[in-house]
Coordinates of C-alpha atoms in Angstrom, one line a residue:
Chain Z
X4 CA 97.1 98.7 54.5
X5 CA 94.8 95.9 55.2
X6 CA 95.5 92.7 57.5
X7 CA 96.8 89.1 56.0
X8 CA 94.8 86.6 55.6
X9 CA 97.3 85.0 58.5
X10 CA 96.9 86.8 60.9
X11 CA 100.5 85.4 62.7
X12 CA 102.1 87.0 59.6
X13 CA 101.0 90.4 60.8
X14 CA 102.2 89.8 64.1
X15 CA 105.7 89.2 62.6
X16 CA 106.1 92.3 61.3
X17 CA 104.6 94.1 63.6
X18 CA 107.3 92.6 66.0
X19 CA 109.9 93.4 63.6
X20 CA 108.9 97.2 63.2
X21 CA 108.6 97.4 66.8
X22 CA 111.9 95.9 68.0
X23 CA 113.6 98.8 65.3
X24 CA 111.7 101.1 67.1
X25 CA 113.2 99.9 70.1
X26 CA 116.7 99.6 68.9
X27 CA 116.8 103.4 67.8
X28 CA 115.3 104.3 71.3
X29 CA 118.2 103.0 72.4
X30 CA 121.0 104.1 70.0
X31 CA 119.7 107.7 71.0
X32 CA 120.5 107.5 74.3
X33 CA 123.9 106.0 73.6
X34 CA 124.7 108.8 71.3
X35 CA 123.9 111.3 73.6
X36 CA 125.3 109.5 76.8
X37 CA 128.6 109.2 74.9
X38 CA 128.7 113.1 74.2
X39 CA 128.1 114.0 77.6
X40 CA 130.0 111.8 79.5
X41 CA 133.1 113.0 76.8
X42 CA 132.0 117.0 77.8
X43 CA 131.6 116.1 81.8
X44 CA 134.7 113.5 82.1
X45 CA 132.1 110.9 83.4
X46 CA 134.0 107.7 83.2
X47 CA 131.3 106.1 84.9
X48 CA 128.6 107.1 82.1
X49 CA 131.5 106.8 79.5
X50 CA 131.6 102.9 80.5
X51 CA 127.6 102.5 80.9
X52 CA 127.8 103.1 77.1
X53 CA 129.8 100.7 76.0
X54 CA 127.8 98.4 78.3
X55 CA 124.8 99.8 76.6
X56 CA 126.0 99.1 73.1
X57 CA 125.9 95.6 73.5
X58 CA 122.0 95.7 74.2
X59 CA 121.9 97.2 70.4
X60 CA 123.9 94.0 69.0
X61 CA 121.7 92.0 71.0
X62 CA 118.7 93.4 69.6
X63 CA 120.8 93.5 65.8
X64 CA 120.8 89.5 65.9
X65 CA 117.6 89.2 67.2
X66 CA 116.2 91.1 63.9
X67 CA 118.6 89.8 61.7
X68 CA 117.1 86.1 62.7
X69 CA 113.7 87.4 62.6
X70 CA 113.8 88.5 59.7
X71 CA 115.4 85.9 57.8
X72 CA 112.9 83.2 59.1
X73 CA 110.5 86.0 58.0
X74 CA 111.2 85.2 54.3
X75 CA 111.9 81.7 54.8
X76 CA 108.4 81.4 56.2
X77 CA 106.2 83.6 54.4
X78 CA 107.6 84.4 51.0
X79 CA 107.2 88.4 51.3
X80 CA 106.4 90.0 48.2
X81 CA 106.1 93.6 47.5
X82 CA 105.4 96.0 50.1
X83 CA 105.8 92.9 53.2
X84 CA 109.2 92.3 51.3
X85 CA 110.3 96.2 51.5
X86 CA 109.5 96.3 54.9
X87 CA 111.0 93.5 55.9
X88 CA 114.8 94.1 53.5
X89 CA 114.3 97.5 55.0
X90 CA 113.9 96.0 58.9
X91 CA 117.8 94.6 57.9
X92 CA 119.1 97.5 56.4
X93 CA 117.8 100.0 59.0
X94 CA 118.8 97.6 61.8
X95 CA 122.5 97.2 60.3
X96 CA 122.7 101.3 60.3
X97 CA 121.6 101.4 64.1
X98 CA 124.2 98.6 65.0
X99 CA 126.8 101.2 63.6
X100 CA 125.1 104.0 65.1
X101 CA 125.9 102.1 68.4
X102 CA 129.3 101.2 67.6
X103 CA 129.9 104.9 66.5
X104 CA 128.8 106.1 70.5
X105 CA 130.8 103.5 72.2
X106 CA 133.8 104.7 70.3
X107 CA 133.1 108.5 71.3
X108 CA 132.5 106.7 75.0
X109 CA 136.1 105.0 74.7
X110 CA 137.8 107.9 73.5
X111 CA 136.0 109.7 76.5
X112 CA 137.8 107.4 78.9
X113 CA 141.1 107.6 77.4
X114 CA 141.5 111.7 77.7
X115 CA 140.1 111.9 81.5
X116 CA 142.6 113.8 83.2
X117 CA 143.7 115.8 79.9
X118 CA 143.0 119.4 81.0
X119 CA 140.0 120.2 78.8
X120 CA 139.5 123.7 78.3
X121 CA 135.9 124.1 77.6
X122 CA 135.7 125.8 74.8
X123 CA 137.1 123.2 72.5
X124 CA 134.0 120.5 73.6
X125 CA 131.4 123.5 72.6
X126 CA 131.8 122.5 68.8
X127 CA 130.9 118.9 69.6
X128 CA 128.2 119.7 71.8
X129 CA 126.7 121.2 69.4
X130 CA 127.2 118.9 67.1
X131 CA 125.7 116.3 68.8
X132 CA 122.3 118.2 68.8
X133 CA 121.5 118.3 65.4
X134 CA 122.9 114.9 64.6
X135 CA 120.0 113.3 67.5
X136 CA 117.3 115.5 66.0
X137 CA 118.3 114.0 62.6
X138 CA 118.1 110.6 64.4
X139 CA 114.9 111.1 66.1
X140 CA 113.4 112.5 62.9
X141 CA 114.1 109.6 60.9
X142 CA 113.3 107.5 63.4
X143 CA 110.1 108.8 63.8
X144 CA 109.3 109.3 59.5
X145 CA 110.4 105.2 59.9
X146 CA 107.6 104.8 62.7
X147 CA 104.5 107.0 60.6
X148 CA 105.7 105.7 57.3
X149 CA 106.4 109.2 56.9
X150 CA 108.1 110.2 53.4
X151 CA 108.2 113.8 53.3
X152 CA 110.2 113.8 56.8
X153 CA 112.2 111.2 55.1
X154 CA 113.2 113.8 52.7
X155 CA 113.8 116.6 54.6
X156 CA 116.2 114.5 56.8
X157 CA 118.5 113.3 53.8
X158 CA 118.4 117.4 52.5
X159 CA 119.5 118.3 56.4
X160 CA 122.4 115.9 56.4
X161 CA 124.4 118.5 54.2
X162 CA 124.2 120.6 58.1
X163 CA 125.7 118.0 59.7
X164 CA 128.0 117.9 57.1
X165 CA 129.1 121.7 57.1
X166 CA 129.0 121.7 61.0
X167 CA 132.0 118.7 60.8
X168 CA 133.9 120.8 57.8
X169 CA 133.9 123.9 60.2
X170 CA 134.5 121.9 63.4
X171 CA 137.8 120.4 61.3
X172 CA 139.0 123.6 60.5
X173 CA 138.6 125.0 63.9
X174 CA 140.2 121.8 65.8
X175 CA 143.4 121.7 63.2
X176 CA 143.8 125.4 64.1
X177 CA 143.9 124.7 68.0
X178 CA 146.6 121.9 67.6
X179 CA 148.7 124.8 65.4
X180 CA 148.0 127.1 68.4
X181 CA 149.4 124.8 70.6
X182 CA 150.8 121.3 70.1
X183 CA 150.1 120.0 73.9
X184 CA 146.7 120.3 72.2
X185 CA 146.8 117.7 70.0
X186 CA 146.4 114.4 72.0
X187 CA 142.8 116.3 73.0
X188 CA 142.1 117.7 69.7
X189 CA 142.7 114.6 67.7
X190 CA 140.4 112.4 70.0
X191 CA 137.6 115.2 69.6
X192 CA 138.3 115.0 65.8
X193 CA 137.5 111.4 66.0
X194 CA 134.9 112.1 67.9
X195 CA 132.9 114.5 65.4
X196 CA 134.0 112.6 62.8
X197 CA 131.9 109.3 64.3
X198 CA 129.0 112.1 64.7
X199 CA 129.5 113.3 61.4
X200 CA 129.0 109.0 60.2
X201 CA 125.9 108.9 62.5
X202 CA 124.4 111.6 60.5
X203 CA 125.2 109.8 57.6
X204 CA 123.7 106.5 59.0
X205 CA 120.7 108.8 59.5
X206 CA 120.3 109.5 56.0
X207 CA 120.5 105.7 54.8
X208 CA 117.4 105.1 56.9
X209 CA 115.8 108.3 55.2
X210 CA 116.5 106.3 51.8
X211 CA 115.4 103.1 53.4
X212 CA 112.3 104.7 54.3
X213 CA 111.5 106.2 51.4
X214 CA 112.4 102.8 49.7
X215 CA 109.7 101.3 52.1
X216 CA 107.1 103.8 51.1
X217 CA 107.6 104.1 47.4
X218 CA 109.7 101.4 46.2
X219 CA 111.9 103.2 44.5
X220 CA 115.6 104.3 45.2
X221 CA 116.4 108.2 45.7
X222 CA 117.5 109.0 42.4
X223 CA 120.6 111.3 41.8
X224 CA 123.3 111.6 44.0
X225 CA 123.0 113.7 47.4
X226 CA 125.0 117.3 47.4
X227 CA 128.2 116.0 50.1
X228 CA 128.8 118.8 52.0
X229 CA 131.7 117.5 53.8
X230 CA 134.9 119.3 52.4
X231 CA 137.6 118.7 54.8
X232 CA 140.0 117.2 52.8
X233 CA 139.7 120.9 50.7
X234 CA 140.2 122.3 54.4
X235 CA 143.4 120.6 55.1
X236 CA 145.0 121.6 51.7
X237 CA 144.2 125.8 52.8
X238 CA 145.7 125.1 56.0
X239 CA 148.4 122.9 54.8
X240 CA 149.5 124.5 51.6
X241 CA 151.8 122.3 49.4
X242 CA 150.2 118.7 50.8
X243 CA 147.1 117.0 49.3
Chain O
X27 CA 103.6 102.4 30.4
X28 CA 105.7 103.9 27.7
X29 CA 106.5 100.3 25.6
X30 CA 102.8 99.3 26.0
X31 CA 101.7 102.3 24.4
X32 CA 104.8 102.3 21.5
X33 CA 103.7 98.0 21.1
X34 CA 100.2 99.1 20.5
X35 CA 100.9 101.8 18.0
X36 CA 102.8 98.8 16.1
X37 CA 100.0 96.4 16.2
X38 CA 98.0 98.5 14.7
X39 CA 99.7 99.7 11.5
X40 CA 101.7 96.2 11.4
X41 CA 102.9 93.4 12.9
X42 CA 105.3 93.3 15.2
X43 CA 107.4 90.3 15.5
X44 CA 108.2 91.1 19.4
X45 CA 104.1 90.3 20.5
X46 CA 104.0 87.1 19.3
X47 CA 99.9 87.2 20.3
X48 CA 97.9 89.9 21.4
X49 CA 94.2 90.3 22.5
X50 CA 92.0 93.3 22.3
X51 CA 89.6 94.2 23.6
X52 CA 88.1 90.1 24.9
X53 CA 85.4 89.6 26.3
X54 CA 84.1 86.1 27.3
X55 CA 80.6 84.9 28.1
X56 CA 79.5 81.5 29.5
X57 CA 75.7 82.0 28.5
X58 CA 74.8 85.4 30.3
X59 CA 77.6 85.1 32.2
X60 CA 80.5 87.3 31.2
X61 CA 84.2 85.8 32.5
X62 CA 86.0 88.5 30.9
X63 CA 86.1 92.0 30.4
X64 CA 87.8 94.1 27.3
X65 CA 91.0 92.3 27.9
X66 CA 93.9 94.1 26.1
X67 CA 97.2 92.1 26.6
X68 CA 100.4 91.4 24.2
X69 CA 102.2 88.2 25.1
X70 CA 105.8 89.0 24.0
X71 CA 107.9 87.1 21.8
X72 CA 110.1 84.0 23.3
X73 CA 109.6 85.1 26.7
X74 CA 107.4 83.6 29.5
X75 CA 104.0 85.6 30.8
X76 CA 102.6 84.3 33.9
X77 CA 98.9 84.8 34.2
X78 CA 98.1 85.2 38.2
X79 CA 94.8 85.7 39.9
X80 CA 92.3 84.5 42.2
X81 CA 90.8 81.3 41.3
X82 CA 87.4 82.5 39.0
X83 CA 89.0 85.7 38.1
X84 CA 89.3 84.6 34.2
X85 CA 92.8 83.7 33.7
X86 CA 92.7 79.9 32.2
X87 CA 89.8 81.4 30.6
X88 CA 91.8 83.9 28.8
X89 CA 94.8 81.2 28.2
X90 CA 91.7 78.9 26.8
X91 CA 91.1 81.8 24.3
X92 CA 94.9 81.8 22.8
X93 CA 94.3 78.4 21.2
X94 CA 90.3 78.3 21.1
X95 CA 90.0 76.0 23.4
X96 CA 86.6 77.6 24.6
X97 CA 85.5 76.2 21.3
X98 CA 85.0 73.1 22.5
X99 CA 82.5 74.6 25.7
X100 CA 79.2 75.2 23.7
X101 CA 78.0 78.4 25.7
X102 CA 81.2 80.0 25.4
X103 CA 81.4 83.5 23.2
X104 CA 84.4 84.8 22.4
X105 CA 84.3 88.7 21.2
X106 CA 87.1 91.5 20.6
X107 CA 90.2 90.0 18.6
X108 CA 92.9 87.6 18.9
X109 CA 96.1 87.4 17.0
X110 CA 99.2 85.5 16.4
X111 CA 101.9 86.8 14.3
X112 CA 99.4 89.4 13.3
X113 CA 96.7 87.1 11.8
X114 CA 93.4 87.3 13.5
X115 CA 92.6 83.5 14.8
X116 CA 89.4 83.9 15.1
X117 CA 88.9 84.5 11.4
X118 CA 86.9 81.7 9.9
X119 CA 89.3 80.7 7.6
X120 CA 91.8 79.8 10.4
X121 CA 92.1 75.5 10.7
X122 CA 91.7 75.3 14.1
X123 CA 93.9 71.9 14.3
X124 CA 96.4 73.8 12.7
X125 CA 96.2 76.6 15.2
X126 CA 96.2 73.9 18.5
X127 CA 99.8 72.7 16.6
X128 CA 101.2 75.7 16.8
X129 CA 99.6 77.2 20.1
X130 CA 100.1 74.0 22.6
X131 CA 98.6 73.2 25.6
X132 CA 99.8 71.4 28.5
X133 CA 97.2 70.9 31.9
X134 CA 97.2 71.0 35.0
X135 CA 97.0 67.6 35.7
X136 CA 99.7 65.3 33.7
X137 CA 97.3 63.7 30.9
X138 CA 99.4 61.3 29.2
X139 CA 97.2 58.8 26.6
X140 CA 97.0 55.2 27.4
X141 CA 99.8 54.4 25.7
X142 CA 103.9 54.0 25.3
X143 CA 106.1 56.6 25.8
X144 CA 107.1 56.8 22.3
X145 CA 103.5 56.5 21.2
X146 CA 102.6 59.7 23.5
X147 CA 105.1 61.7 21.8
X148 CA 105.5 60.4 18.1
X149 CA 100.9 60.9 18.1
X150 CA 101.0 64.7 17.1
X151 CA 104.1 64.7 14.4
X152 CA 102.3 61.4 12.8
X153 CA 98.8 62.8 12.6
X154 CA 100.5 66.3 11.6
X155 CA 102.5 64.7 9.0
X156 CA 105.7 65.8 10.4
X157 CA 107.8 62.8 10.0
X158 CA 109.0 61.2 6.7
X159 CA 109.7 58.0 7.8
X160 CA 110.2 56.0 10.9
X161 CA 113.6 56.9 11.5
X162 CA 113.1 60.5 11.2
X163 CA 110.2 59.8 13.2
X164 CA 112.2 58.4 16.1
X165 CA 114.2 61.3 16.1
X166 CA 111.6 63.7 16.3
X167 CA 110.5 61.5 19.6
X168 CA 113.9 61.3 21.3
X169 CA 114.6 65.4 20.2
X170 CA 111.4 66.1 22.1
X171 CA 112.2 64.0 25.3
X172 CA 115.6 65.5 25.1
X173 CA 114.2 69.0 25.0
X174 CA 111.7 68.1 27.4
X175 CA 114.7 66.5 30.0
X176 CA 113.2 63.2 30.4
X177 CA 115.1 61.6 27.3
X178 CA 118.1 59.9 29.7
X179 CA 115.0 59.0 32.1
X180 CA 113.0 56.8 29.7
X181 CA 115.2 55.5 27.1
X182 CA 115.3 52.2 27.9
X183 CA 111.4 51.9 28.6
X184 CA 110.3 54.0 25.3
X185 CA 107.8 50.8 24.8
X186 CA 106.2 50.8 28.3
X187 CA 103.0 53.1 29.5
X188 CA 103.3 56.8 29.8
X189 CA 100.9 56.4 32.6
X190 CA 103.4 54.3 34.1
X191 CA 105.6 57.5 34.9
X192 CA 105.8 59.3 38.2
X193 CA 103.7 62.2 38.6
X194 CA 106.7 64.8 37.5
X195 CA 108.1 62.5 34.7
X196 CA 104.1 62.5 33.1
X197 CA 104.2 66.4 32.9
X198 CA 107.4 66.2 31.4
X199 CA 106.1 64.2 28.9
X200 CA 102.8 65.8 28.2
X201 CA 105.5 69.1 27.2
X202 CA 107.4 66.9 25.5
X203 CA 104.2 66.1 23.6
X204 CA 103.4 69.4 23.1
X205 CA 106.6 70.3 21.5
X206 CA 106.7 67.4 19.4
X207 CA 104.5 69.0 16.5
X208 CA 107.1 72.1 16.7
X209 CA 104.6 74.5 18.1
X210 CA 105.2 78.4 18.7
X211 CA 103.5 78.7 21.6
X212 CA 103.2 76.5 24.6
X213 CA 100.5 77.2 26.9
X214 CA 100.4 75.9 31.0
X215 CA 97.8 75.7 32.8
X216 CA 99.2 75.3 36.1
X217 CA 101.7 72.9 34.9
X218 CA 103.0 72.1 38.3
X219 CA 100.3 72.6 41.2
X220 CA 100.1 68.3 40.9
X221 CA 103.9 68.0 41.1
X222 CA 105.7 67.5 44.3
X223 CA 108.9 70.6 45.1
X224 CA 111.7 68.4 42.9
X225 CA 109.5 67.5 39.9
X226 CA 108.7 71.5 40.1
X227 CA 112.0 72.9 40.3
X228 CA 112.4 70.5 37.2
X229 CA 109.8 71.6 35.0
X230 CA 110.6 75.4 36.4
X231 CA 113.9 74.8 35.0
X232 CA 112.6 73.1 31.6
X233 CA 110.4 76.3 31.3
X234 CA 113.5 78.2 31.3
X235 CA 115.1 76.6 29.3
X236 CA 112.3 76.1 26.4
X237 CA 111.3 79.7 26.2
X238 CA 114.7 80.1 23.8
X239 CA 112.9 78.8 20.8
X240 CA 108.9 78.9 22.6
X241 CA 106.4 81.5 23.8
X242 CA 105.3 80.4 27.1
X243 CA 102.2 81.7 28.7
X244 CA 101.8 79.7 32.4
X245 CA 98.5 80.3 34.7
X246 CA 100.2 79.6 37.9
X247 CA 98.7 79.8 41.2
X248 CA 101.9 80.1 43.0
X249 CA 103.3 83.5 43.0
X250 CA 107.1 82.3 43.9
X251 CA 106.4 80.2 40.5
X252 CA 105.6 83.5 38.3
X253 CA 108.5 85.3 40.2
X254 CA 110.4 82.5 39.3
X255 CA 109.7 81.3 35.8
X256 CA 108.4 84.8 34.1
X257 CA 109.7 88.1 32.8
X258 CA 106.1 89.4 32.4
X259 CA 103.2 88.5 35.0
X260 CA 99.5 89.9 34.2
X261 CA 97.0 89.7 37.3
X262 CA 93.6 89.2 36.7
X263 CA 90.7 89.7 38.9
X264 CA 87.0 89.4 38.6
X265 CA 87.4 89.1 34.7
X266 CA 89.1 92.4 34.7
X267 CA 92.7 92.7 34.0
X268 CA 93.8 95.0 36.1
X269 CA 97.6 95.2 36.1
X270 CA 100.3 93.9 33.7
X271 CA 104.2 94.3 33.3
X272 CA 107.7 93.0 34.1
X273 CA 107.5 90.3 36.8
X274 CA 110.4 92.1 38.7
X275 CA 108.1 95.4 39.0
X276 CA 104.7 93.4 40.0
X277 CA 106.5 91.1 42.9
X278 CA 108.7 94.6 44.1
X279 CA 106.2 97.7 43.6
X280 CA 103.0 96.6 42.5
X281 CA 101.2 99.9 40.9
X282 CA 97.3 98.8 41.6
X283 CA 96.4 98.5 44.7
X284 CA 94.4 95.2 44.5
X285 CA 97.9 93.5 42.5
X286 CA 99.5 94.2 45.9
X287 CA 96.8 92.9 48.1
X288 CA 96.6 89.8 46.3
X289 CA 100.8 89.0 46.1
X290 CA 101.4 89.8 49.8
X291 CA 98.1 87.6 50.9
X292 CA 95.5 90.6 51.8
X293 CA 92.8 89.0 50.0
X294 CA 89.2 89.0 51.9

């Protein structure tokens, strides 16, 4: 795409894109901070999160404001006004991104001392890796104007989603196992649960993106893949 | 795409009573010049079209066609074929006063004549024939500045000088003029661009409000004003007309490249 005619306008949203660039720099390291100070029982790193998440609000505002003298200023139309409604959008999904991590980072703090037998982080941890590649991918189809990355993140989510069904499953049968497990076991729930809502987060960018770069909505509804509440009713037979 | 191709299927075998005019195939030359180029537009029925473009790229010169206004320019040819209702204008038997009554025009700059307010308004239904007698006469004039939203304005001053107005209150009653002789279609050529914000927003909202018993075709300048005021926007450029639809689809997702380079400011 060619340059205004003002040239300042440019500069805007160039300042705009770059600052969401920034922000979801960020909300990537928070995410997997948070993960890792839950699996090592760093309280130190667990706090430096929720320090950190505060830098994303800060950066929220600033975007919110820019944007919104944006319009008043300039009068986007078409493609300027898609990338500017999608500067708020994506911005607002990264400011719950952060929120997400400083909630696995409190949670963190509040089992240090539970005795954590390894195996039931593993499921997390793992979890964790596929939700930052979904991150980073849809960060990065945001930065190219990339649409077919765009796509294939929304298609993945259903992984995520099938990862936090099986993760539910195995978690509920740990706590049957053995009810000292539960205090643990419920914050790890949580826990993949906020993962499982960062993935989803993810995938509104992917449509934001793909909003930016067509115009047009996804059409159709995405398959859900997350079937937990059909989980609980095997394992719980008689309750809905 | 789909309508424009079921519309034109229409015109062809019939009229349709939703284009209320529709051009095909214009062309305009000023001498050797040509202005326009196989222009193909419908302007729909009781709805407003906005005609944006680059200043030179043919738009009043198309909006100058729709009442034969070009007539009046001595090197200006009109070619291809012009309708309203169905019925070619062009067509020699067509009485050209008749036609201005009921395709109006109102300009850029406010143009009231040199006299009272009433005078400015009650001109076209006298000469037309409209009015029986004086009363109805007065009615058609206050009806008019009532529709036009300048009526509670002027009412006690109906004898002083239209010229007298402010800038705002002179366009509004140039359209009450223009509405006086009960035309069909009202034609603006940048209606607003002399006005200050307020006397705008006014005559935006008088536009609005007129296109329930009006066609309204506006050449605007400002493309907040053909977001605003329009459901369909055409954008012309270098005669051509390159891209035409509803005004929410041309200000969101323009489909021709040079449609989006002009609304977001990219022009060189």
């Amino acid at each position: 795409m060619s340059d205004h005619i003002v040239r300042a306008y440019d500069e805007d949203l160039r300042v705009l894109t770059y600052r969401i660039g920034e922000m979801g720099g960020v909300a990537e390291h928070l995410v997997a901070d948070a993960v890792e100070a839950l699996v090592a029982g760093n309280n130190e790193q667990a706090q430096a999160v929720i320090e950190g998440d505060k830098r994303i609000d800060h950066i929220h505002e600033e975007i919110e404001e820019k944007a919104i003298l944006l319009i008043a200023k300039r009068q986007p139309m078409a493609l300027d006004l898609r990338e500017i409604i999608a500067a708020l959008r994506i911005s607002h999904d990264l400011e719950r991104v952060g929120d997400l991590a400083k909630n696995i980072a409190k949670r963190a703090l509040a089992i240090e001392g539970a005795l954590q037998p390894k195996r039931l982080v593993l499921g997390v941890q793992h979890m964790v890796e596929i939700t930052l590649e979904q991150l980073k991918a849809v960060l990065d189809a945001y930065a190219n104007h990339d649409d077919a990355a765009a796509i294939i993140v929304r298609k993945r989510d259903e992984e995520v989603d099938a990862m936090y069904t099986s993760l539910f499953r195995e978690l509920l049968t740990y706590m049957m196992e053995d009810p000292r497990n539960i205090t643990l076991c419920t914050h790890l729930l949580f826990c993949a649960k906020n993962l499982e809502r960062i993935g989803d987060h993810a995938t509104n960018v992917a449509e934001t993106v793909h909003y930016i770069i067509t115009g047009h909505k996804f059409s159709g509804d995405r398959a859900r893949g997350d079937e937990t509440i059909a989980a609980l009713s095997d394992v719980t037979p008689g309750e809905k | 795409m789909n309508d424009i191709l079921e519309a034109a299927a229409v015109t062809e075998t019939g009229y349709d009573p939703s284009i209320k005019m529709s051009g095909r195939d214009v062309c305009v030359f000023y001498g050797d010049k040509q202005a326009l180029f196989d222009v193909n537009l419908d302007i729909t029925t009781n709805q407003v079209t906005a005609l944006i473009g680059p200043s030179g790229c043919g738009k009043s010169t198309f909006l100058r066609c729709l009442n034969r206004m070009n007539d009046t320019i001595s090197i200006c040819r009109v070619t291809g074929n012009i309708s309203l209702d169905g019925e070619d204008i062009y067509d020699p038997s067509i009485d050209v006063v008749e036609l201005r009554a009921r395709v109006g025009m109102v300009f850029q700059k406010p143009n009231p004549f040199p006299k009272s307010i009433f005078e400015n308004v009650a001109y076209g239904p006298r000469i037309h024939g409209l009015a029986r007698d004086k009363t109805d006469l007065e009615e058609i004039v206050a009806n008019s500045l009532e529709r036009a939203g300048l009526f509670a304005e002027v009412k006690d001053r109906l004898d002083e000088p239209g010229t007298g107005l402010s800038g705002g209150q002179q366009q509004r009653l140039c359209i009450a003029r223009a509405i006086a002789v009960n035309p069909e279609v009202i034609l603006m050529d940048e209606p607003c661009s002399a006005l200050d914000p307020i006397a705008t927003a006014k005559v935006e909202e008088l536009i609005d409000e007129l296109r329930e018993k009006f066609t309204i075709v506006i050449v605007t300048h400002s493309m907040q004003q053909a977001a605003r005021v329009s459901q369909r926007t055409a954008f012309f450029h270098l005669g051509i007309l390159v891209e035409e639809g509803p005004t929410d689809h041309i200000f969101t997702n323009p489909v021709d490249r040079r449609t989006q380079d002009y609304i977001t400011g990219r022009f060189g």
